[in-house]
Tab-separated table of C-alpha atoms in Angstrom:
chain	number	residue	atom	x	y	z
Z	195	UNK	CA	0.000	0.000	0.000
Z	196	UNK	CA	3.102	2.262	1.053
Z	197	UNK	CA	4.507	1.581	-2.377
Z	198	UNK	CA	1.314	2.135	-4.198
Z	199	UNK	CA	0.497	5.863	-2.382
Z	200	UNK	CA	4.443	6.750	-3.321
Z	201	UNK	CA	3.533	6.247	-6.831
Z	202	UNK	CA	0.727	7.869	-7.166
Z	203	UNK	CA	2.500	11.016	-5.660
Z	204	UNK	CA	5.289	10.697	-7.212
Z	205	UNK	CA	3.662	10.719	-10.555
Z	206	UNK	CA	1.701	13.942	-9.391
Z	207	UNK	CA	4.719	15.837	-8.268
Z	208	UNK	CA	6.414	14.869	-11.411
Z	209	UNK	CA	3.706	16.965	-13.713
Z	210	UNK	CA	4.940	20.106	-11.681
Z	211	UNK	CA	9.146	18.713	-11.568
Z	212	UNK	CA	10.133	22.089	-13.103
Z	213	UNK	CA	8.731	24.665	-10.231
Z	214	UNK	CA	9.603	22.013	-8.247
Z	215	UNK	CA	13.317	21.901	-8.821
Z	216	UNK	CA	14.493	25.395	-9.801
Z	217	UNK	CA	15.171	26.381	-6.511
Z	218	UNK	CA	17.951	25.322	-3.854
Z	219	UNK	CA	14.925	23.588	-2.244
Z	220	UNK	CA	13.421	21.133	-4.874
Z	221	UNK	CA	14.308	17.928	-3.768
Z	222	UNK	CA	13.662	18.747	-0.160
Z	223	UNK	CA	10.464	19.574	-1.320
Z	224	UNK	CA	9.712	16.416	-3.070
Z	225	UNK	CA	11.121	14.188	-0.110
Z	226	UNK	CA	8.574	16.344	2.171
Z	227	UNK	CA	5.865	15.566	-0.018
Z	228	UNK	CA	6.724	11.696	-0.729
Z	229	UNK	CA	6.622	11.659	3.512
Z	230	UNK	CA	3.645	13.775	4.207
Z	231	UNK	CA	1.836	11.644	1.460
Z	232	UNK	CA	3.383	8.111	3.804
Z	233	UNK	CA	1.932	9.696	6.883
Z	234	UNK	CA	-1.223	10.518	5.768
Z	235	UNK	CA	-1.969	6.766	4.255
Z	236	UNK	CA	-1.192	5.697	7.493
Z	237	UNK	CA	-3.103	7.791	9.354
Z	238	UNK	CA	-6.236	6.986	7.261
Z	239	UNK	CA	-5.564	3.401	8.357
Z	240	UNK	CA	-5.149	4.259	11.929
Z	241	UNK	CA	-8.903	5.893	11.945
Z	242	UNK	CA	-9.902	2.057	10.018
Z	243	UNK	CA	-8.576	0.584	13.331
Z	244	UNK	CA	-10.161	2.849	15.599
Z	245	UNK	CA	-13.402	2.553	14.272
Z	246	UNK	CA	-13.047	-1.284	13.785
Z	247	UNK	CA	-12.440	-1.701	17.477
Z	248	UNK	CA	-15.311	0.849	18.498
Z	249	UNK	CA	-17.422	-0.875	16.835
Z	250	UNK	CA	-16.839	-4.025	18.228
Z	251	UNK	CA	-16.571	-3.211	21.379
Z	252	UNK	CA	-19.468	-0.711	21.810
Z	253	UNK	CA	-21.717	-2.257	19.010
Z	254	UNK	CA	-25.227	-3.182	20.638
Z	255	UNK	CA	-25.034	-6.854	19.961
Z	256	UNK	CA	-21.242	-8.839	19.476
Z	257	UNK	CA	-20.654	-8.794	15.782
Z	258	UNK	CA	-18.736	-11.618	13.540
Z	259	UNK	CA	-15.331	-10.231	13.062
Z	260	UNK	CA	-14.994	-12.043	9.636
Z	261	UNK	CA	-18.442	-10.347	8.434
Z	262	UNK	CA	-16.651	-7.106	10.029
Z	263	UNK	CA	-13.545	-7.535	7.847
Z	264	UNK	CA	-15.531	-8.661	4.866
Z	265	UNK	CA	-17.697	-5.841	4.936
Z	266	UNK	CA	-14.893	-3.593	5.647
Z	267	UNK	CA	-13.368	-5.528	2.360
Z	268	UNK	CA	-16.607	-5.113	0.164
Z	269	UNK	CA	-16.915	-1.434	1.001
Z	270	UNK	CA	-13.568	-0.774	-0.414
Z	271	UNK	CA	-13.299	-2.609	-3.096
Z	272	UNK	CA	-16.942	-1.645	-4.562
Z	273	UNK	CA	-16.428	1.792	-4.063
Z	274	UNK	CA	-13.781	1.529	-6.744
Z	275	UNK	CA	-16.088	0.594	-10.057
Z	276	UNK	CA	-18.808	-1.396	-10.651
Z	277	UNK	CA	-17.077	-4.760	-11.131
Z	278	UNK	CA	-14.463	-4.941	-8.648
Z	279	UNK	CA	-15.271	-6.925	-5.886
Z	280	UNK	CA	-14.368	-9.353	-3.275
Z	281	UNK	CA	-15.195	-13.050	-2.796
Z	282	UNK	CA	-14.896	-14.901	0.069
Z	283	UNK	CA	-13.841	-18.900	-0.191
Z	284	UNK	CA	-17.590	-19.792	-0.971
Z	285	UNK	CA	-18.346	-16.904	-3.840
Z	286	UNK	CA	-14.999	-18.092	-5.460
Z	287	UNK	CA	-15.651	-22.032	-5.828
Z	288	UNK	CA	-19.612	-20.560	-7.052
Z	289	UNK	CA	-17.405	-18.740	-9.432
Z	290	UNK	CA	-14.648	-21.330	-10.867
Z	291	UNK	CA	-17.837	-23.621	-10.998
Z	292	UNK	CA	-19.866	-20.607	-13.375
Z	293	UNK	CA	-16.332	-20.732	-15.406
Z	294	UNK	CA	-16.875	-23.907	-16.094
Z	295	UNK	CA	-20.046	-24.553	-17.152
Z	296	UNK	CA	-21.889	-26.682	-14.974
Z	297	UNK	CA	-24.110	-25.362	-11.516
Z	298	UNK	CA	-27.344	-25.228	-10.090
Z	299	UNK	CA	-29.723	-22.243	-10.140
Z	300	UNK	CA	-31.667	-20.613	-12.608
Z	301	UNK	CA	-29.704	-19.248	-15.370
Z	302	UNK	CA	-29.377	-15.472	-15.547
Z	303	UNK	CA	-26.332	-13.280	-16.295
Z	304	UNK	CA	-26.419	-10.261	-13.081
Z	305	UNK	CA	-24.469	-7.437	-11.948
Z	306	UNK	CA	-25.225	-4.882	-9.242
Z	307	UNK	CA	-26.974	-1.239	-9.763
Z	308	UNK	CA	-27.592	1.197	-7.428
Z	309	UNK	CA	-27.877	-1.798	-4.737
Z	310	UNK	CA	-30.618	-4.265	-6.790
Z	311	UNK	CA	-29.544	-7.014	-8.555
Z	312	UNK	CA	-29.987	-6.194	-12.940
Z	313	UNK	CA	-29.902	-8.680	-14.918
Z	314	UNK	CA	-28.087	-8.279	-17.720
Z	315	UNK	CA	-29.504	-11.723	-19.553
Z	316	UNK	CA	-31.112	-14.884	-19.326
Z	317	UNK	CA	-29.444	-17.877	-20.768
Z	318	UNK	CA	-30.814	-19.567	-23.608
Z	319	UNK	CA	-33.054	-22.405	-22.847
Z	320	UNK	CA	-32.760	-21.473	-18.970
Z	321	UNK	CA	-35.317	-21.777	-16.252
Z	322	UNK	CA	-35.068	-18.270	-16.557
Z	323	UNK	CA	-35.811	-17.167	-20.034
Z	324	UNK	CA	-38.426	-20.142	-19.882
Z	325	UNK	CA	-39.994	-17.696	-16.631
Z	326	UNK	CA	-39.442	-14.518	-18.568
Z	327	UNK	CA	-36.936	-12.471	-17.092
Z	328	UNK	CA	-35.683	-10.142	-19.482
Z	329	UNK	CA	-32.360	-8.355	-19.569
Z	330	UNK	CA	-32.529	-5.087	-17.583
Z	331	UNK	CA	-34.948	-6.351	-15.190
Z	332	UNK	CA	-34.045	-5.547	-11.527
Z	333	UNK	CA	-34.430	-7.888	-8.905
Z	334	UNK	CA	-35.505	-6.094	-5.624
Z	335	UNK	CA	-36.611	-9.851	-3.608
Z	336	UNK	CA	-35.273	-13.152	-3.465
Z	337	UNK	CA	-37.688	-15.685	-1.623
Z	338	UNK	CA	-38.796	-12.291	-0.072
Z	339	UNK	CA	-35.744	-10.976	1.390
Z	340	UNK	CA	-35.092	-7.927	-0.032
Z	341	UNK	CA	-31.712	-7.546	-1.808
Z	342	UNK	CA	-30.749	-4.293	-0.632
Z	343	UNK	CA	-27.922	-4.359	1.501
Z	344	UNK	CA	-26.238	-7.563	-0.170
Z	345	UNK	CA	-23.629	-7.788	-2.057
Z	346	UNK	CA	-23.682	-9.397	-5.805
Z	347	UNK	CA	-22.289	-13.323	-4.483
Z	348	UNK	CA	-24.282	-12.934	-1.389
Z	349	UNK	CA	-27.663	-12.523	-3.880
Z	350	UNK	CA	-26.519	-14.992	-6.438
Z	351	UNK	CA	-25.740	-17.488	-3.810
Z	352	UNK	CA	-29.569	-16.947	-2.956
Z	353	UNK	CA	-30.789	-17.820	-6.012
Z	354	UNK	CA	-28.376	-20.775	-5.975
Z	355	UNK	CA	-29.548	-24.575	-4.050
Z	356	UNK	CA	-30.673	-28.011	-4.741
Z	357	UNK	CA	-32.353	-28.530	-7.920
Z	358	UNK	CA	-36.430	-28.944	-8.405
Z	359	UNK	CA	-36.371	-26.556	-5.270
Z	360	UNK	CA	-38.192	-23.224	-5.926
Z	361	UNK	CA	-36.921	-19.229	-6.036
Z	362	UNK	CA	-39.505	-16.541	-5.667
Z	363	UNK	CA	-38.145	-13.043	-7.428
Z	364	UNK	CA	-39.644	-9.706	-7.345
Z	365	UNK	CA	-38.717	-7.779	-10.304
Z	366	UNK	CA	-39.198	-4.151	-11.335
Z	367	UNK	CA	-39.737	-3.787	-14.565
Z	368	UNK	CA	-39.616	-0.356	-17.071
Z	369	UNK	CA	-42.705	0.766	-18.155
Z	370	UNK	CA	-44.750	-1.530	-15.533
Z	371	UNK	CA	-45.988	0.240	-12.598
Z	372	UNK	CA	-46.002	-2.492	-10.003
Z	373	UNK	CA	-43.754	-5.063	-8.940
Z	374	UNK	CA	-43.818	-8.306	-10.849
Z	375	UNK	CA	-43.592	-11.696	-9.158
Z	376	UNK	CA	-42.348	-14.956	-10.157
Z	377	UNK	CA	-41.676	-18.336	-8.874
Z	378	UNK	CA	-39.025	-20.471	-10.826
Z	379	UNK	CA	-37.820	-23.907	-10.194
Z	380	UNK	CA	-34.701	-24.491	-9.723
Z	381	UNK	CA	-32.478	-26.644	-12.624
Z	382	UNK	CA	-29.135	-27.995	-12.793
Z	383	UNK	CA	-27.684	-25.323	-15.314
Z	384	UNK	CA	-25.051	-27.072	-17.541
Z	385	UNK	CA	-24.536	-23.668	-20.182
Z	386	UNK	CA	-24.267	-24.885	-23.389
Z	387	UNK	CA	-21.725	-21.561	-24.560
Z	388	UNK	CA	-22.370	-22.747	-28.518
Z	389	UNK	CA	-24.767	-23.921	-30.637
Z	390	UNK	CA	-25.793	-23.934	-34.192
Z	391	UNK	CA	-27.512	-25.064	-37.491
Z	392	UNK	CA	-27.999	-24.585	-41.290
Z	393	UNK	CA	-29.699	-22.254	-43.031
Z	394	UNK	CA	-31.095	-22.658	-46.414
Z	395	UNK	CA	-28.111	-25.236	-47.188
Z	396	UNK	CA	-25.918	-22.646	-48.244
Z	397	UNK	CA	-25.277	-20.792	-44.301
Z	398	UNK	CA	-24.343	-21.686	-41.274
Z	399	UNK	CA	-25.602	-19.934	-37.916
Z	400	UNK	CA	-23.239	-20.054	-35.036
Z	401	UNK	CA	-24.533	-18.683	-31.742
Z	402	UNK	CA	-22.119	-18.101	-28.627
Z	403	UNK	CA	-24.919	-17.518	-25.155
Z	404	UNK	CA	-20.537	-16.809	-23.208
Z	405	UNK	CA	-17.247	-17.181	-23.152
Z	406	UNK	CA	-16.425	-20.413	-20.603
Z	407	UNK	CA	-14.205	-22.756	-20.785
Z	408	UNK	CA	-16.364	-25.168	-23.162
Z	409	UNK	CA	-16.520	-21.812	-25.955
Z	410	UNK	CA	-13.800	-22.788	-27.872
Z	411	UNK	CA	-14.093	-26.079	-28.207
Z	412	UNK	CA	-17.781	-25.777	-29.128
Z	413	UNK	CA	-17.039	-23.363	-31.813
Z	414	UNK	CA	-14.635	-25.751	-33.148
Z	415	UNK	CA	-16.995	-28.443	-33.487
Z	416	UNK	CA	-19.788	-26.026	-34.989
Z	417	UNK	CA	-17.404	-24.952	-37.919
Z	418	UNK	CA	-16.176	-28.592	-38.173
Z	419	UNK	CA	-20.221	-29.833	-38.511
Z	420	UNK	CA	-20.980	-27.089	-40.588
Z	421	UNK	CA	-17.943	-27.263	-43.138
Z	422	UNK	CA	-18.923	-30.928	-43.579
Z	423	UNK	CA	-22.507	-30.834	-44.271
Z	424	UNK	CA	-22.223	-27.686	-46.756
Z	425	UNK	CA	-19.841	-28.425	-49.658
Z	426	UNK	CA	-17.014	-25.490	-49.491
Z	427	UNK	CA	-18.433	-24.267	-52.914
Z	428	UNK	CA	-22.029	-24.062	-51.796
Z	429	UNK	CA	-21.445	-22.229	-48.288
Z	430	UNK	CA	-21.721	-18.827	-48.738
Z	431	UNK	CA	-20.599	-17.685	-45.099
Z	432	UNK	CA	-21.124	-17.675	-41.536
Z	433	UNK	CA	-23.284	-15.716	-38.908
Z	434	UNK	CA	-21.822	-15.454	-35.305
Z	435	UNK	CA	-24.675	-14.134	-33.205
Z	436	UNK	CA	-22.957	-12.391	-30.080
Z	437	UNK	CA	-26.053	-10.317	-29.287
Z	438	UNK	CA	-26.746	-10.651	-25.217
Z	439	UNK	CA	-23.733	-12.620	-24.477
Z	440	UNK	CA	-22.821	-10.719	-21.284
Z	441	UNK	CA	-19.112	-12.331	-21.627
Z	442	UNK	CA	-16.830	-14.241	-19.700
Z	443	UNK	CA	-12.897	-15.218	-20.106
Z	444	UNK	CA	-10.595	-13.505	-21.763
Z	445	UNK	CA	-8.276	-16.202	-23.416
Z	446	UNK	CA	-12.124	-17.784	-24.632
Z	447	UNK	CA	-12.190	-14.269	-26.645
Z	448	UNK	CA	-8.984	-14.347	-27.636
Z	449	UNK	CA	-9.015	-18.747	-29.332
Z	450	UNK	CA	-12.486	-17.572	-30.310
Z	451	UNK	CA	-11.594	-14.516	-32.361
Z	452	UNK	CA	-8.531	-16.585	-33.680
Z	453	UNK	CA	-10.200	-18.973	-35.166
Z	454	UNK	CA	-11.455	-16.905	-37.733
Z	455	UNK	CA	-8.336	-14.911	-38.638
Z	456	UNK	CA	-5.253	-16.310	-40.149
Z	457	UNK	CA	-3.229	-14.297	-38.069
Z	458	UNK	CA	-3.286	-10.319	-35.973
Z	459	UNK	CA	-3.380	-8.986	-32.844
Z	460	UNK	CA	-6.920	-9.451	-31.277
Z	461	UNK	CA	-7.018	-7.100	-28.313
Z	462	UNK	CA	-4.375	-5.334	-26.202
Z	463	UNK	CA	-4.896	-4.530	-22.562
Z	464	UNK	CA	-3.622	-1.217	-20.732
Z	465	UNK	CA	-3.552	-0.437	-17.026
Z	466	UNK	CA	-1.501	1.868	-15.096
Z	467	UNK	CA	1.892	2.152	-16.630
Z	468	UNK	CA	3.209	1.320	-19.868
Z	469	UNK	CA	4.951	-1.852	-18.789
Z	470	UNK	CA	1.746	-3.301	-17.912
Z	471	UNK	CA	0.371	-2.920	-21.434
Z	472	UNK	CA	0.082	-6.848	-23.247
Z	473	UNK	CA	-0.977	-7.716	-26.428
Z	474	UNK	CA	-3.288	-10.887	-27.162
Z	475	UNK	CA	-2.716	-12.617	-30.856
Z	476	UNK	CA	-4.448	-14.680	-32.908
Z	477	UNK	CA	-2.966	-18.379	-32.619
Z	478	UNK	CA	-5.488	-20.895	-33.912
Z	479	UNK	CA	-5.745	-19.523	-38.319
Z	480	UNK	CA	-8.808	-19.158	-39.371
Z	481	UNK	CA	-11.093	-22.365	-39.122
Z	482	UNK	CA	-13.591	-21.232	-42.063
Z	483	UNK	CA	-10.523	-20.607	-44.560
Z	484	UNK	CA	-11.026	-17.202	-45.347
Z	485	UNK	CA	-15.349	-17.617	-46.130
Z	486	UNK	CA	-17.676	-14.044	-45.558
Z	487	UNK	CA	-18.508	-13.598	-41.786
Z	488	UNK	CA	-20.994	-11.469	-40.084
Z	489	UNK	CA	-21.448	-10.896	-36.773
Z	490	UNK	CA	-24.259	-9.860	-34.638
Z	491	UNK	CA	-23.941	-7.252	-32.255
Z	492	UNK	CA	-26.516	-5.312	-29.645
Z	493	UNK	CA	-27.106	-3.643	-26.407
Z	494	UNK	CA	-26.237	-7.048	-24.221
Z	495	UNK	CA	-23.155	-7.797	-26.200
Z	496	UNK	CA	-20.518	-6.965	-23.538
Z	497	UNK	CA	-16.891	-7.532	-22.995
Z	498	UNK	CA	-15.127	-10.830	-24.638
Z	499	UNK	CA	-18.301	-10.274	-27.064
Z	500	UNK	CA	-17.234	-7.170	-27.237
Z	501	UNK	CA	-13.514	-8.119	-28.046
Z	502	UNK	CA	-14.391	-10.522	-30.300
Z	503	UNK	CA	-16.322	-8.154	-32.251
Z	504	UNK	CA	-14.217	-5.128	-32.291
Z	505	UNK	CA	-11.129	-7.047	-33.416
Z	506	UNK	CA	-12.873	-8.900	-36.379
Z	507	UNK	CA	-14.057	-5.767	-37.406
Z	508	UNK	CA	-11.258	-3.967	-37.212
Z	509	UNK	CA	-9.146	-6.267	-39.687
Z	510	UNK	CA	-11.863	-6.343	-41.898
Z	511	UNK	CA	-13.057	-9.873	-41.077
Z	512	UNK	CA	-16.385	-9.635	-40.430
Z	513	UNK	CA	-19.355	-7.000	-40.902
Z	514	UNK	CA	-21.107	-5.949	-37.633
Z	515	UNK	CA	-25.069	-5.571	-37.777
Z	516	UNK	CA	-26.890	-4.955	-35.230
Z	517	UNK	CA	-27.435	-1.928	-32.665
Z	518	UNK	CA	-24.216	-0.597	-30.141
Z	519	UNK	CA	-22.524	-2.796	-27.566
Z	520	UNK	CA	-22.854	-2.622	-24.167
Z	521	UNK	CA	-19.102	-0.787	-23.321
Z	522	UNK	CA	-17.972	-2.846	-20.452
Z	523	UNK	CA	-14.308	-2.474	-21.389
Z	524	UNK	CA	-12.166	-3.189	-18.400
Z	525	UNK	CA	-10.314	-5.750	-17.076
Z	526	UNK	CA	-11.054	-8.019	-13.859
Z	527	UNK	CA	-7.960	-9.878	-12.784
Z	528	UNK	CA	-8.988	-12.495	-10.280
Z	529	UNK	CA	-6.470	-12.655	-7.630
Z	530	UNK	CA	-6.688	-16.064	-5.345
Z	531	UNK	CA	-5.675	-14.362	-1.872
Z	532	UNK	CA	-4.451	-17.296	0.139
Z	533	UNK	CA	-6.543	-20.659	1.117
Z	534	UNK	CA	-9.554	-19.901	2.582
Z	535	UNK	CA	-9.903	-15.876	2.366
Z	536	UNK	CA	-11.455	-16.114	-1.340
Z	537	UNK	CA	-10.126	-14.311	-4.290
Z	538	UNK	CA	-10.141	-10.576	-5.340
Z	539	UNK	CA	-11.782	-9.135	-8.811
Z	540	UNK	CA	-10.220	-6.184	-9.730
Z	541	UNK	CA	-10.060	-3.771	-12.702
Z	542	UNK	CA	-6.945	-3.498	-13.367
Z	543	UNK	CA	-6.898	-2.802	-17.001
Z	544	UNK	CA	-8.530	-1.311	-20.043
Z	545	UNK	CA	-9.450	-3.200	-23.519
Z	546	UNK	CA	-8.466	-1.276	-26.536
Z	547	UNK	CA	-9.690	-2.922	-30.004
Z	548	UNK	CA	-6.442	-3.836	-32.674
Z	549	UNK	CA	-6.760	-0.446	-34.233
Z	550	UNK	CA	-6.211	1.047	-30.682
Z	551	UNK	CA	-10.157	2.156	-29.824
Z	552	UNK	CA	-11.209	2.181	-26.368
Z	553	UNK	CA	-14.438	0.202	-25.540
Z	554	UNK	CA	-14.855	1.785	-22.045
Z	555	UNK	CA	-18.432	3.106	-21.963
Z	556	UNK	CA	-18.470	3.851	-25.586
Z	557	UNK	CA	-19.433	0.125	-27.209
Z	558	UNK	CA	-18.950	-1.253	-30.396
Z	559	UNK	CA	-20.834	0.725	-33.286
Z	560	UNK	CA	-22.050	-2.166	-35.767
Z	561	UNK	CA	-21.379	-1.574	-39.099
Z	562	UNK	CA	-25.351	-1.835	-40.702
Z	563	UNK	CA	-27.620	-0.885	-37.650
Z	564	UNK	CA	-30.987	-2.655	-37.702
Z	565	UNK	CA	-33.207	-2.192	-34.722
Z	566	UNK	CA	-36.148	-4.562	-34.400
Z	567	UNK	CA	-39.815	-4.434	-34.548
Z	568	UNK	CA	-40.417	-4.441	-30.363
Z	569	UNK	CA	-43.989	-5.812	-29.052
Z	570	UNK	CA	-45.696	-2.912	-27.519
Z	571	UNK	CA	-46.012	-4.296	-24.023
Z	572	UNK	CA	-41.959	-4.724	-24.286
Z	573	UNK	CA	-41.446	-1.228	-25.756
Z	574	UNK	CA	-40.357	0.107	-22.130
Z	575	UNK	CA	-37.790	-2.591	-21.674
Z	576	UNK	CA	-36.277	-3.562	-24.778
Z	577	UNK	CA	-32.864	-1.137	-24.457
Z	578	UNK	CA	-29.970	-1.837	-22.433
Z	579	UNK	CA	-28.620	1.291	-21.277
Z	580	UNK	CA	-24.874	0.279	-20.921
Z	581	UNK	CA	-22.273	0.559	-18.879
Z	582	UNK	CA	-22.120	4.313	-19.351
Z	583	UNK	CA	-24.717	4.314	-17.149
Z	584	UNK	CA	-23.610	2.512	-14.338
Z	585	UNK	CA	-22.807	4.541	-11.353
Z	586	UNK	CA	-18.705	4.944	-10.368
Z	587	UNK	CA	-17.817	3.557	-14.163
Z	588	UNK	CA	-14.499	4.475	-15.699
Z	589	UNK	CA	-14.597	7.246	-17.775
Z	590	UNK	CA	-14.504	6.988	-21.733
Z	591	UNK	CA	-11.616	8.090	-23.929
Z	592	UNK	CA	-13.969	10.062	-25.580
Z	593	UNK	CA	-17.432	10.709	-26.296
Z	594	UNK	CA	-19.528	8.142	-23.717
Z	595	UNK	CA	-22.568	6.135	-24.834
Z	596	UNK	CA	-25.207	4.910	-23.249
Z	597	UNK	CA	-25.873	1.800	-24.554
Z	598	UNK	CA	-29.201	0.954	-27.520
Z	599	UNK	CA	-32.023	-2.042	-28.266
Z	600	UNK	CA	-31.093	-5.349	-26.949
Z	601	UNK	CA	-34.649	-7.067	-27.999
Z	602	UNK	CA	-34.066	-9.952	-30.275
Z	603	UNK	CA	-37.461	-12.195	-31.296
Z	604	UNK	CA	-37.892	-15.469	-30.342
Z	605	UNK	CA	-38.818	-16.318	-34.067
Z	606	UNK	CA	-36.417	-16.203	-36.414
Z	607	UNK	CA	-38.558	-14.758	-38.966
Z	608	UNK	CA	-38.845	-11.791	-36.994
Z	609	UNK	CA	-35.787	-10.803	-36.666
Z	610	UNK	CA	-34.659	-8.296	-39.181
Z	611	UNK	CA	-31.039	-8.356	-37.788
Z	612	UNK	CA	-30.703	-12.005	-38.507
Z	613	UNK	CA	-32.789	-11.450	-42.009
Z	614	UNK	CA	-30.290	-8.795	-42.981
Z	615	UNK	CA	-26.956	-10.912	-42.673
Z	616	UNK	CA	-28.514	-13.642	-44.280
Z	617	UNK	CA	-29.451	-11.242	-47.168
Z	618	UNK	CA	-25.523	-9.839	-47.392
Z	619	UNK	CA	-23.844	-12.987	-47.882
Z	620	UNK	CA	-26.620	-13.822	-50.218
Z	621	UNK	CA	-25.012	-10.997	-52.428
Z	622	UNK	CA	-28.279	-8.845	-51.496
Z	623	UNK	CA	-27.271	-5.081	-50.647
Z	624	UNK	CA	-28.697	-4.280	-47.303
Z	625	UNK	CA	-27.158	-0.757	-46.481
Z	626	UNK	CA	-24.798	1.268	-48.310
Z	627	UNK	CA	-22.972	1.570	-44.940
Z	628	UNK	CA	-21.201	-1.509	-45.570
Z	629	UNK	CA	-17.400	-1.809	-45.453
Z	630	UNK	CA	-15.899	-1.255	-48.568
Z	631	UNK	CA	-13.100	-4.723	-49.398
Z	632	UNK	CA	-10.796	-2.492	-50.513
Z	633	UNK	CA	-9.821	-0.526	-46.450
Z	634	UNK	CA	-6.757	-1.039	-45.275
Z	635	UNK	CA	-6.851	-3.565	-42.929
Z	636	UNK	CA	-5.182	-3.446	-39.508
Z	637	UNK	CA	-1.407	-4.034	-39.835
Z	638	UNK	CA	-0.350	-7.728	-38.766
C-alpha cells in the first residue's frame, strides 16, 4: 500500500518537476511531499482501526469479526467501479464452478446497480428465459428478502440450491408500474456456450450464449459440422450471433476470435503504466478458410463479445449488424488471496480494439444498424442502457454512450437483424454503410 500511495504522488509531483526543482529547495520539497503523502496513508488506516475496534466493542449486539472484515473488504473494493469486488472462499468455488459450465440455479447473467440485482440476460433455454426475465430487469426480492444491503455473491448465492427446489423473485420492470412476481424452479444449469444449425443449405448460424471454458471447443466443433454438411463451394458464409452474451474469459475471446483470422493482434490490454500494457494474438488460423462472416452485435453484447467483435471488425473480417454494444471495457484480474480468504476481482486494465479504440463506456458501433420491430407491451424494456450508465464507471476516452435495443425475437422470422446478414452474404445489398473490401486492414 506504502509503495502504491508513493507512486501515485510521485507521478503527481512529477507533472509540476520544473517549479519544483528550480530552486535550492526542490528535492527537499519532493522528499517532504513523498513523507507527508506516507503519513497521511497511514493515518487513514489508523482511523480504520479505531473505528473497527469501536465498533466491536461498543456495538449493541457482538458482531462476527470475519463479516466485520468482509464488509470492511466489500466497502472498499466496490467503491472503486462497478465490477471490482471481493469473494470470500464460498463466492470463489460458485465462481470457478460458473467458469466452467456446470451449476445449479436458474440461469441469468447479473451485476449490481444502485444496490438491486440487474440482470443483464437470461441464458438460452434457462429456467429463466423459460420464466421470462428479461435483460434489464431488476431484482428487488429473493424468496422475499429484499436484496438491498447484499452484495452481488451474497444474492446470487440466494438464487443458488438443490435442484427442483423453488426461487420466488420480485422484479421491477420499465414501463410496468407495479412489482412483478415470479416463482421459478430451480435446474441444474449445464450452459451450453455454442450452438448452431444450417440455413437454407448454403449458411451456417453459429450462436455463442458466453465465453467459458467449453466456448472454444464448441465453436470448433460447430465450424467442423458445418464445413462438412455444406460443400465449401455451396457455403456462402457464416453468422456469429454475439447479441446478449454478457461475456466471460478472456483467453475464450482471444481462441475464439482466432479462429477466424489467419493471423493479428486481437485485443491489447492497458492499465496503469506502460509496462503493464500486453498484447493478445491470434494463434489458432482461421477455421472457415477465409469464407464471408458477419457478426451480430446489440445492447447485451458486452466484454469478450465485445472483443471478439471489435477485433474482427477492425481487420476487416467480419461485418457488424446490429445496434451498439454494451461498453464494459475493463479488465477483472482475479487474484486467489491465500486458502480460505477467497479471491479478489479487480479492474486493473482497459481493452483497446487492434486499431487502438477504447471500448470503455463507448461500445462497439455495428457496421449496418438494424433495430427490431419491439412488441408494444416490451417497448419500455427492450434497451440496455450500458455501462455508461452505471454509477462509479471508468470514464470513456472520448465521447460516452449509453448503450441501444437489446430485444431480439424469439422467431427467427422476426428478426430483421438475422434477415439482414442472411441477405448480405446472399449478395443482397442491405445498407450502403457496408465496409468497402478495398480498407486497409489493420497491420499484422
Amino acid at each position: 500500500m506504502r509503495k502504491n500511495s508513493l507512486f501515485f504522488l510521485g507521478a503527481a509531483a512529477g507533472t509540476c518537476l520544473t517549479l519544483l526543482v528550480t530552486g535550492p529547495q526542490g528535492a527537499q520539497l519532493i522528499a517532504a511531499a513523498k513523507a507527508a503523502a506516507s503519513t497521511n496513508t497511514y493515518s487513514q488506516l489508523n482511523l480504520f482501526g479505531d473505528v473497527f475496534e469501536r465498533v466491536r466493542a461498543d456495538y449493541v449486539e457482538k458482531p462476527d469479526d470475519t463479516r466485520l472484515v468482509e464488509g470492511a473488504i466489500n466497502g472498499m473494493v466496490t467503491a472503486l467501479d462497478p465490477h471490482s469486488r471481493y469473494m470470500n472462499e464460498k463466492a470463489w468455488r460458485d465462481m470457478q464452478e460458473t467458469t466452467h459450465g456446470e451449476f445449479g440455479g436458474l440461469g441469468i447473467e447479473v451485476m449490481m446497480e444502485k444496490g438491486l440485482i440487474k440482470v443483464v440476460a437470461p441464458m438460452d433455454d434457462t429456467p429463466a428465459a423459460k420464466a421470462g426475465i428479461m435483460s434489464g430487469d431488476l431484482i428487488t426480492h429473493i424468496n422475499n428478502e429484499a436484496v438491498q444491503g447484499l452484495t452481488l455473491e451474497q444474492a446470487v448465492n440466494k438464487m443458488k440450491g438443490p435442484i427442483n427446489t423453488k426461487t420466488r423473485l420480485k422484479i421491477m420492470r420499465k414501463g410496468t408500474e407495479s412489482p412483478i412476481d415470479i416463482s421459478i424452479v430451480r435446474e441444474v444449469i449445464r450452459v451450453r456456450p455454442v450452438s448452431y444449425h444450417m440455413d437454407g443449405g448454403d449458411i451456417g448460424y453459429i450462436r455463442i450464449t458466453s465465453f467459458n471454458e467449453q466456448t472454444t471447443d464448441g465453436l470448433r466443433k460447430a465450424i467442423g459440422d458445418i464445413s462438412k454438411q455444406i460443400p465449401p463451394d455451396k457455403l456462402a458464409g457464416y453468422v456469429v450471433d454475439l447479441r446478449n452474451n454478457p461475456g466471460g474469459l478472456l483467453d475464450q475471446a482471444v481462441s475464439v476470435s482466432g479462429a477466424f483470422m489467419a493471423r493479428g493482434e486481437v485485443v491489447s490490454t492497458r492499465g496503469r503504466t506502460p509496462e503493464e500494457t500486453q498484447r493478445f494474438t491470434a494463434r489458432t488460423g482461421d477455421l472457415t478458410k477465409g469464407k464471408p462472416l458477419v457478426v451480430l452485435i446489440n445492447g447485451g453484447s458486452a466484454s469478450a463479445s465485445e472483443i471478439v467483435a471489435g477485433a474482427l471488425h477492425d481487420h476487416k473480417r467480419a461485418t457488424l449488424i446490429g445496434t451498439r454494444s454494451f461498453g464494459k471495457g475493463s479488465v477483472q484480474t482475479i487474484i486467489p488471496l491465500g486458502a480460505g480468504n477467497g479471491a479478489l476481482a479487480l479492474t486493473t486494465a482497459r481493452y483497446f480494439t487492434p486499431s487502438g479504440r477504447s471500448i470503455q463506456a463507448m461500445g462497439i458501433r455495428p457496421d449496418i444498424e438494424v433495430l427490431q420491430d419491439v412488441p408494444d407491451e416490451l417497448k419500455a424494456r427492450s434497451e440496455t442502457k450500458g455501462e455508461a450508465s452505471m454509477r462509479g464507471h471508468l470514464s470513456a476516452e472520448g465521447a460516452e454512450q449509453t448503450g441501444s435495443q437489446s430485444y431480439v425475437p424469439p422467431a427467427e422470422k422476426d428478426d430483421k437483424a438475422l434477415g439482414a446478414a442472411y441477405k448480405l452474404l446472399r449478395g443482397v445489398t442491405v445498407n450502403a454503410d457496408v465496409p468497402s473490401t478495398s480498407k486497409t486492414a489493420v497491420p499484422n
